[in-house]
Amino acid sequence: MSELLLLGTGSADGWPNPFCRCASCLGARARGEVRGQSAALLDGVLLLDCGPEAPRAALRAGTDLAGVQVLLLTHSHPDHTSPAPVLWRSWAGRREPLVVMGPADAVAPFADWTGPDDPVRLVAVEPDGSGAPDEGTEVAGYRCRAVPGAHETPVVLWDVTCPDGSRLLYATDTGPLPEAALERVAGRAYDVVLLEETFGDLHDHGTGHLDLTTFPRELDRLRSVGAVTASTRVVATHLSHHNPPTPELAARLAAWGAEVHRDGVALTVGAGPGGPAVDPLPRRTLVLGGARSGKSTHAERLLADRGDVVYLATAGTRGPADEEWQRRVALHRGRRPAGWSTVESSGTDETVRLLTTPGPPLLLDCLSLWCTAALDRAGAWEQERWAGEAEHAYRAEVDRLLAAWRDARRPVVAVSNEVGSGVVPATWSGRLFRDELGRLNAAVAAASERVDWVVAGTVQRLRG
């Protein structure tokens, strides 16, 4: 088995940015987390990217670069390509052959730092992956295949097969992968994938990078072609201060089967899953929160790495004259990945059918509106009717819903409002809704493996 040493897991400016005092940077400094520019060392032999910080990062990790025989460059940006170390190598008297491979504009500067007698061979590959044999080039026992990425400058990602047959995909910097990349990695079943995740919760950056919205979608695409499998370790790298604090980032990545590590961590390539345990989504998850707390966004994030989610919108339809409501609906629709399907229904029959039918994950948003519709159908808003047939009809619908929830045949995430923490409603109907939604939430929570509470956009795990 091979060893992959993470020399750096940060973006161009690292994390924390040394000039920044945002909450993310101050928190990272307080935790002693300093991430340098992304680079990795495989078995002490193959160096993936060589920015100005990589040589010192190796020393801080307790190793050196004396045994490096292969340098794979992704692109010419200075945080990934610094040619000076080949000169330092010659000063140390290293005479072993060194092959430097990457896009032409990344490889070319190394010629100015290499003497005529230095044993350094420069190999340019095309950004589309051509210019090298389709099966890759074997160097020092490692088979290196160029994979096209998506960036504002020519970039290649690297598919490396180790001497023992284990496989690594080094995928930074890149935005959403081009179709040519998916074709090239299809069926590779990598042991480890280092996938960039630069911009975290900043989604309007307009760059050739991934963020916490596009990262899980790329994971889904990689899984769909067999590049990522159940035994693949997926590690987020090229991280910036636009990400949430590492503990929160780790929890969000874990929901998608991905990991985050500090600089200097060594991973075993070919050993199957390891490191921090992933946090697979259980069969039933309830997400609670107040109005505009971020509960729906959190529920969507839990399923963001799945392209086949069924979204059950329980609001139903309202008249076109309600423009404010239509804007809310449009906002929700706009957040959903293109591959998700939507069912608009607040009816119990449709909800029970979807819960008890095997299929892809179901996102039910939300129980509050379902409760409102069930009370409507029962005619429960008139106090004199409640104690009779209205309450009986409503309770029958709740019992059917809870039975279906307990018998769910697919992973399901339900969203609901927490309305019992404010003042006592002034009207009987308001108190009825508060009480019944509280009872419904408690019953659903009791039958759920996981319960999350969202307050001001932050998530507290209550169960699971």
Coordinates of C-alpha atoms in Angstrom, one line a residue:
M1 CA 0.0 0.0 0.0
S2 CA 1.1 3.6 -0.7
E3 CA 1.2 6.5 1.6
L4 CA -0.1 9.9 0.6
L5 CA 1.2 12.8 2.8
L6 CA -1.0 16.0 2.7
L7 CA 1.7 18.7 2.5
G8 CA -1.0 21.4 2.1
T9 CA -4.8 21.5 2.0
G10 CA -5.3 25.3 1.6
S11 CA -6.1 27.5 -1.3
A12 CA -3.7 30.1 -2.9
D13 CA -3.9 32.3 0.2
G14 CA -4.1 29.4 2.6
W15 CA -6.5 29.2 5.5
P16 CA -6.4 31.4 7.5
N17 CA -5.5 34.2 5.2
P18 CA -2.6 36.1 7.0
F19 CA -4.2 39.5 6.2
C20 CA -7.7 38.6 7.3
R21 CA -9.6 38.9 10.6
C22 CA -12.9 37.3 9.6
A23 CA -14.5 34.8 12.0
S24 CA -13.3 31.9 10.0
C25 CA -9.7 33.0 10.0
L26 CA -9.7 34.0 13.7
G27 CA -11.2 30.7 14.6
A28 CA -8.6 28.7 12.6
R29 CA -5.8 30.6 14.3
A30 CA -7.3 30.0 17.7
R31 CA -7.5 26.2 16.9
G32 CA -3.9 26.2 15.7
E33 CA -5.0 25.2 12.2
V34 CA -2.8 26.7 9.5
R35 CA -3.3 25.3 6.0
G36 CA -0.7 25.9 3.3
Q37 CA -1.1 25.8 -0.4
S38 CA -2.3 22.5 -1.7
A39 CA 0.3 19.8 -2.5
A40 CA 0.8 16.1 -1.7
L41 CA 3.6 13.6 -1.6
L42 CA 3.1 10.0 -2.6
D43 CA 5.5 7.5 -1.1
G44 CA 8.2 10.1 -0.9
V45 CA 8.6 9.6 -4.7
L46 CA 5.9 11.5 -6.5
L47 CA 5.1 15.1 -5.7
L48 CA 1.7 16.5 -6.7
D49 CA 2.1 20.2 -7.3
C50 CA 5.0 22.3 -6.0
G51 CA 4.1 25.7 -4.8
P52 CA 6.5 27.9 -2.8
E53 CA 5.3 26.4 0.5
A54 CA 5.6 22.7 -0.4
P55 CA 9.3 22.1 0.4
R56 CA 9.0 23.6 3.9
A57 CA 5.7 21.8 4.4
A58 CA 7.5 18.5 3.8
L59 CA 10.1 19.4 6.4
R60 CA 7.5 20.4 9.0
A61 CA 5.8 17.1 8.4
G62 CA 9.0 15.3 9.3
T63 CA 10.2 14.2 5.9
D64 CA 12.1 15.6 2.9
L65 CA 11.9 15.6 -0.9
A66 CA 15.3 13.9 -1.5
G67 CA 13.5 10.8 -3.0
V68 CA 11.2 12.6 -5.3
Q69 CA 11.5 11.3 -8.9
V70 CA 8.3 12.6 -10.4
L71 CA 6.7 16.1 -10.1
L72 CA 3.1 16.4 -11.5
L73 CA 1.9 19.9 -12.0
T74 CA -1.8 20.8 -12.4
H75 CA -1.3 24.4 -13.8
S76 CA 0.9 27.4 -13.9
H77 CA -0.6 29.5 -11.0
P78 CA 2.3 30.3 -8.6
D79 CA 0.7 28.6 -5.6
H80 CA 1.0 25.3 -7.5
T81 CA 4.1 25.8 -9.6
S82 CA 7.4 27.1 -8.2
P83 CA 10.5 26.0 -10.2
A84 CA 13.1 27.1 -7.6
P85 CA 13.2 23.8 -5.8
V86 CA 14.8 22.0 -8.8
L87 CA 17.7 24.4 -8.3
W88 CA 17.8 23.7 -4.6
R89 CA 17.8 20.0 -5.5
S90 CA 20.9 20.4 -7.7
W91 CA 22.7 22.4 -4.8
A92 CA 22.1 19.3 -2.6
G93 CA 23.9 17.2 -5.2
R94 CA 20.9 15.0 -6.2
R95 CA 21.7 13.3 -9.5
E96 CA 18.8 10.9 -9.7
P97 CA 16.5 11.5 -12.7
L98 CA 13.5 13.8 -12.1
V99 CA 10.5 14.0 -14.5
V100 CA 8.4 17.2 -14.4
M101 CA 5.0 16.8 -16.1
G102 CA 2.2 19.2 -16.6
P103 CA 0.6 21.8 -19.0
A104 CA 3.2 23.5 -21.2
D105 CA 2.9 26.9 -19.5
A106 CA 3.5 25.2 -16.1
V107 CA 6.5 23.1 -17.2
A108 CA 8.3 25.8 -19.2
P109 CA 9.6 28.0 -16.3
F110 CA 11.5 25.0 -15.0
A111 CA 13.9 25.2 -17.9
D112 CA 15.2 28.5 -16.5
W113 CA 16.1 26.8 -13.2
T114 CA 17.7 23.7 -14.6
G115 CA 21.3 23.4 -15.8
P116 CA 22.3 21.7 -19.0
D117 CA 23.7 18.7 -17.1
D118 CA 20.9 18.4 -14.5
P119 CA 19.0 15.1 -14.8
V120 CA 15.6 16.8 -15.2
R121 CA 13.3 15.9 -18.0
L122 CA 10.4 18.2 -18.8
V123 CA 7.2 16.7 -20.3
A124 CA 4.3 18.9 -21.5
V125 CA 0.8 17.5 -21.6
E126 CA -2.2 19.0 -23.2
P127 CA -5.0 20.4 -20.9
D128 CA -7.5 18.1 -22.6
G129 CA -5.5 15.1 -21.5
S130 CA -3.9 14.4 -24.9
G131 CA -0.2 14.6 -25.6
A132 CA 0.3 11.4 -23.4
P133 CA -0.7 7.8 -24.1
D134 CA -4.3 7.2 -23.2
E135 CA -3.2 4.6 -20.7
G136 CA -0.8 7.1 -19.1
T137 CA 2.9 7.4 -18.9
E138 CA 4.9 5.2 -16.5
V139 CA 7.5 6.9 -14.5
A140 CA 9.4 5.4 -11.5
G141 CA 6.8 2.6 -11.3
Y142 CA 3.8 5.0 -11.3
R143 CA 1.4 5.3 -14.2
C144 CA 0.3 8.9 -14.6
R145 CA -2.7 9.9 -16.7
A146 CA -3.7 13.5 -17.4
V147 CA -7.4 14.3 -16.9
P148 CA -8.9 17.6 -18.1
G149 CA -10.1 20.0 -15.5
A150 CA -12.0 23.2 -15.6
H151 CA -10.2 26.4 -14.7
E152 CA -9.5 29.9 -16.0
T153 CA -6.0 28.7 -17.0
P154 CA -5.0 25.4 -18.7
V155 CA -5.2 22.8 -16.0
V156 CA -4.9 19.0 -15.8
L157 CA -5.9 16.7 -12.9
W158 CA -3.8 13.6 -12.3
D159 CA -4.9 10.0 -12.2
V160 CA -2.1 8.0 -10.6
T161 CA -1.8 4.2 -10.4
C162 CA 0.7 3.1 -7.8
P163 CA 3.1 0.2 -8.2
D164 CA 0.8 -2.0 -6.0
G165 CA -2.2 -1.1 -8.3
S166 CA -3.9 1.3 -5.9
R167 CA -5.3 4.5 -7.5
L168 CA -5.4 8.2 -6.7
L169 CA -7.2 11.1 -8.3
Y170 CA -5.7 14.5 -7.6
A171 CA -8.4 17.0 -8.6
T172 CA -7.4 20.6 -7.9
D173 CA -7.9 23.2 -9.2
T174 CA -11.1 22.6 -11.0
G175 CA -14.7 23.7 -11.3
P176 CA -17.4 21.3 -12.4
L177 CA -15.7 18.6 -14.4
P178 CA -16.0 18.6 -18.2
E179 CA -17.6 15.6 -19.8
A180 CA -14.2 14.6 -21.2
A181 CA -13.0 14.2 -17.6
L182 CA -15.9 12.0 -16.6
E183 CA -15.2 9.8 -19.6
R184 CA -11.6 9.5 -18.7
V185 CA -12.2 8.6 -15.0
A186 CA -15.2 6.3 -15.6
G187 CA -14.9 2.9 -13.9
R188 CA -11.6 3.8 -12.3
A189 CA -12.8 3.0 -8.7
Y190 CA -10.2 5.2 -7.1
D191 CA -8.9 4.4 -3.6
V192 CA -8.4 8.1 -2.7
V193 CA -9.8 11.2 -4.4
L194 CA -8.5 14.6 -3.4
L195 CA -11.2 17.0 -4.6
E196 CA -11.0 20.7 -4.3
E197 CA -13.6 22.6 -2.3
T198 CA -12.3 26.2 -2.3
F199 CA -15.2 28.6 -1.7
G200 CA -17.3 26.9 1.0
D201 CA -20.5 28.9 1.5
L202 CA -19.6 31.6 -1.0
H203 CA -21.6 30.6 -4.1
D204 CA -21.4 33.7 -6.4
H205 CA -17.6 33.7 -6.7
G206 CA -17.8 33.1 -10.5
T207 CA -14.5 31.2 -10.6
G208 CA -13.3 27.8 -11.8
H209 CA -13.5 26.4 -8.4
L210 CA -15.9 24.2 -6.4
D211 CA -17.9 25.2 -3.2
L212 CA -20.2 23.5 -0.8
T213 CA -23.0 23.5 -3.3
T214 CA -21.1 22.2 -6.3
F215 CA -18.7 19.9 -4.4
P216 CA -21.4 17.3 -3.5
R217 CA -22.8 17.5 -7.1
E218 CA -19.4 16.6 -8.5
L219 CA -19.3 13.7 -6.0
D220 CA -22.6 12.5 -7.4
R221 CA -21.2 12.7 -10.9
L222 CA -18.1 10.8 -10.0
R223 CA -20.1 8.1 -8.3
S224 CA -22.4 7.8 -11.3
V225 CA -19.5 6.8 -13.6
G226 CA -17.8 4.5 -11.1
A227 CA -14.9 6.8 -10.3
V228 CA -15.9 7.0 -6.7
T229 CA -17.2 3.9 -5.0
A230 CA -18.2 2.9 -1.5
S231 CA -14.6 2.2 -0.6
T232 CA -13.2 5.4 -2.0
R233 CA -11.8 7.9 0.5
V234 CA -12.8 11.4 -0.7
V235 CA -10.8 14.2 0.9
A236 CA -11.6 17.9 0.4
T237 CA -8.6 20.1 -0.3
H238 CA -7.7 23.6 -1.6
L239 CA -9.8 25.1 1.3
S240 CA -10.2 28.8 1.9
H241 CA -11.6 31.0 4.7
H242 CA -15.0 31.0 2.9
N243 CA -15.6 27.7 4.5
P244 CA -17.2 27.2 7.9
P245 CA -15.0 26.2 10.9
T246 CA -13.4 22.9 10.5
P247 CA -15.6 21.0 12.9
E248 CA -18.8 22.2 11.1
L249 CA -17.1 21.6 7.7
A250 CA -16.2 18.1 8.7
A251 CA -19.8 17.3 9.7
R252 CA -21.2 18.7 6.4
L253 CA -18.7 16.7 4.4
A254 CA -19.3 13.6 6.4
A255 CA -23.0 13.6 5.3
W256 CA -21.7 13.1 1.8
G257 CA -19.1 10.5 2.7
A258 CA -16.1 13.0 2.4
E259 CA -13.4 13.9 4.8
V260 CA -11.3 16.9 5.8
H261 CA -7.8 16.7 7.3
R262 CA -5.1 19.0 8.6
D263 CA -1.8 19.6 6.8
G264 CA 0.7 16.9 7.5
V265 CA -1.7 14.0 7.8
A266 CA -0.7 10.8 6.0
L267 CA -3.4 8.7 4.3
T268 CA -3.0 5.1 3.2
V269 CA -3.9 4.6 -0.5
G270 CA -5.4 1.2 -1.1
A271 CA -6.6 0.4 2.4
G272 CA -10.3 1.3 1.8
P273 CA -12.2 3.7 4.0
G274 CA -10.3 5.1 7.0
G275 CA -9.7 8.2 9.0
P276 CA -12.7 9.9 10.4
A277 CA -15.9 7.8 10.2
V278 CA -18.3 9.0 7.6
D279 CA -21.8 10.0 8.7
P280 CA -24.2 8.2 6.3
L281 CA -27.7 9.5 6.3
P282 CA -30.0 7.3 8.3
R283 CA -33.4 6.1 7.2
R284 CA -35.4 8.9 8.9
T285 CA -34.1 12.5 9.7
L286 CA -36.1 15.3 11.2
V287 CA -34.8 18.9 10.8
L288 CA -36.4 21.5 13.1
G289 CA -36.0 25.3 13.3
G290 CA -37.8 28.6 13.4
A291 CA -38.8 30.8 10.5
R292 CA -35.8 31.7 8.3
S293 CA -33.4 29.7 10.5
G294 CA -31.9 27.9 7.6
K295 CA -33.6 24.6 8.3
S296 CA -34.6 23.9 4.6
T297 CA -31.1 24.8 3.4
H298 CA -29.6 22.4 5.9
A299 CA -32.0 19.6 4.8
E300 CA -31.1 20.2 1.2
R301 CA -27.4 20.1 2.1
L302 CA -27.8 16.7 3.7
L303 CA -28.9 15.3 0.3
A304 CA -26.8 17.6 -1.9
D305 CA -24.6 14.7 -3.1
R306 CA -27.6 12.9 -4.6
G307 CA -28.9 13.7 -8.0
D308 CA -32.1 11.7 -7.8
V309 CA -33.9 13.2 -4.8
V310 CA -37.7 13.5 -4.8
Y311 CA -38.7 16.8 -3.3
L312 CA -42.2 16.6 -1.7
A313 CA -43.4 20.2 -1.4
T314 CA -46.3 20.2 1.0
A315 CA -47.3 23.8 0.3
G316 CA -49.5 22.7 -2.5
T317 CA -50.5 25.6 -4.8
R318 CA -51.9 29.0 -4.1
G319 CA -53.5 31.6 -6.3
P320 CA -51.3 33.6 -8.6
A321 CA -52.4 36.7 -6.8
D322 CA -50.2 35.8 -3.8
E323 CA -47.0 37.2 -5.3
E324 CA -45.0 37.1 -2.1
W325 CA -45.7 33.3 -1.7
Q326 CA -44.8 32.7 -5.4
R327 CA -41.4 34.4 -4.8
R328 CA -40.8 32.1 -1.8
V329 CA -41.6 29.1 -3.9
A330 CA -39.4 30.3 -6.8
L331 CA -36.5 30.7 -4.3
H332 CA -36.9 27.2 -3.1
R333 CA -37.1 25.8 -6.6
G334 CA -34.0 27.7 -7.7
R335 CA -31.9 26.1 -5.0
R336 CA -32.7 22.5 -6.1
P337 CA -30.3 20.6 -8.3
A338 CA -31.5 20.1 -11.8
G339 CA -31.8 16.3 -11.4
W340 CA -34.2 16.5 -8.5
S341 CA -37.9 15.9 -9.1
T342 CA -40.6 17.7 -7.3
V343 CA -44.0 16.5 -6.2
E344 CA -46.4 19.3 -4.9
S345 CA -48.9 17.8 -2.6
S346 CA -50.1 18.3 1.0
G347 CA -52.3 15.3 0.8
T348 CA -51.8 12.4 3.2
D349 CA -52.4 9.7 0.5
E350 CA -49.5 11.0 -1.6
T351 CA -47.3 11.5 1.4
V352 CA -47.9 8.0 2.7
R353 CA -47.4 6.6 -0.8
L354 CA -44.0 8.3 -1.2
L355 CA -42.8 7.3 2.3
T356 CA -43.7 3.6 1.8
T357 CA -42.5 3.1 -1.7
P358 CA -38.9 2.1 -2.2
G359 CA -36.9 4.7 -4.2
P360 CA -34.3 7.5 -4.0
P361 CA -34.2 9.8 -1.0
L362 CA -37.2 11.8 -0.2
L363 CA -37.1 15.4 1.1
L364 CA -40.4 16.4 2.8
D365 CA -40.7 20.2 3.2
C366 CA -42.5 20.7 5.4
L367 CA -44.5 19.0 8.2
S368 CA -45.8 22.4 9.3
L369 CA -47.7 23.0 6.1
W370 CA -48.8 19.4 6.0
C371 CA -50.2 19.9 9.5
T372 CA -52.0 23.1 8.4
A373 CA -53.5 21.3 5.4
A374 CA -54.7 18.3 7.6
L375 CA -56.4 20.7 10.0
D376 CA -58.0 22.4 7.1
R377 CA -59.3 19.1 5.7
A378 CA -60.7 18.2 9.1
G379 CA -62.5 21.6 9.4
A380 CA -60.7 21.9 12.8
W381 CA -60.4 25.7 13.0
E382 CA -63.9 26.1 14.5
Q383 CA -63.6 25.5 18.2
E384 CA -67.0 23.9 18.6
R385 CA -66.2 21.3 15.9
W386 CA -62.8 20.3 17.3
A387 CA -63.9 18.0 20.1
G388 CA -66.0 16.0 17.8
E389 CA -65.5 14.7 14.3
A390 CA -62.9 17.3 13.3
E391 CA -60.4 16.1 15.9
H392 CA -61.2 12.5 15.1
A393 CA -60.5 13.1 11.4
Y394 CA -57.3 15.0 12.0
R395 CA -55.9 12.3 14.4
A396 CA -56.7 9.6 11.8
E397 CA -54.5 11.5 9.3
V398 CA -51.7 11.9 11.8
D399 CA -51.8 8.2 12.7
R400 CA -51.5 7.3 9.0
L401 CA -48.6 9.7 8.5
L402 CA -46.7 8.4 11.6
A403 CA -47.3 4.8 10.6
A404 CA -45.8 5.5 7.1
W405 CA -42.9 7.4 8.7
R406 CA -42.1 4.4 10.9
D407 CA -42.3 2.2 7.9
A408 CA -40.3 4.4 5.5
R409 CA -38.9 2.4 2.7
R410 CA -36.4 5.0 1.5
P411 CA -34.1 7.6 3.2
V412 CA -36.2 10.6 4.1
V413 CA -35.5 14.0 5.5
A414 CA -38.4 16.0 6.9
V415 CA -38.4 19.7 7.7
S416 CA -40.7 21.2 10.3
N417 CA -41.1 24.5 12.2
E418 CA -40.5 24.9 15.9
V419 CA -43.3 27.2 17.0
G420 CA -43.6 26.5 20.7
S421 CA -40.8 28.8 22.0
G422 CA -42.6 32.1 21.6
V423 CA -45.5 33.8 23.4
V424 CA -48.8 32.0 23.8
P425 CA -50.9 32.7 20.7
A426 CA -53.8 35.1 21.3
T427 CA -56.4 33.1 19.4
W428 CA -57.8 29.6 19.9
S429 CA -56.9 28.5 16.4
G430 CA -53.3 29.8 16.9
R431 CA -53.0 27.8 20.2
L432 CA -54.5 24.7 18.4
F433 CA -51.9 24.9 15.6
R434 CA -49.0 25.4 18.1
D435 CA -50.1 22.5 20.2
E436 CA -50.8 20.1 17.3
L437 CA -47.6 20.9 15.5
G438 CA -45.6 20.4 18.7
R439 CA -47.2 17.0 19.2
L440 CA -46.5 16.0 15.6
N441 CA -42.9 17.1 15.8
A442 CA -42.4 15.1 19.0
A443 CA -44.0 12.0 17.6
V444 CA -41.9 12.2 14.4
A445 CA -38.7 12.9 16.3
A446 CA -39.4 9.8 18.5
A447 CA -39.5 7.7 15.4
S448 CA -36.4 9.2 13.8
E449 CA -32.8 8.1 14.0
R450 CA -31.5 11.6 13.6
V451 CA -32.9 15.0 14.7
D452 CA -31.2 18.3 13.9
W453 CA -32.2 21.7 15.3
V454 CA -31.2 24.8 13.3
V455 CA -30.8 28.2 14.9
A456 CA -29.6 31.2 13.1
G457 CA -28.1 29.0 10.4
T458 CA -26.1 26.9 12.8
V459 CA -26.9 23.2 13.4
Q460 CA -27.2 21.4 16.7
R461 CA -27.5 17.6 16.6
L462 CA -30.2 16.5 19.1
R463 CA -30.2 12.8 18.2
G464 CA -28.1 10.5 16.1

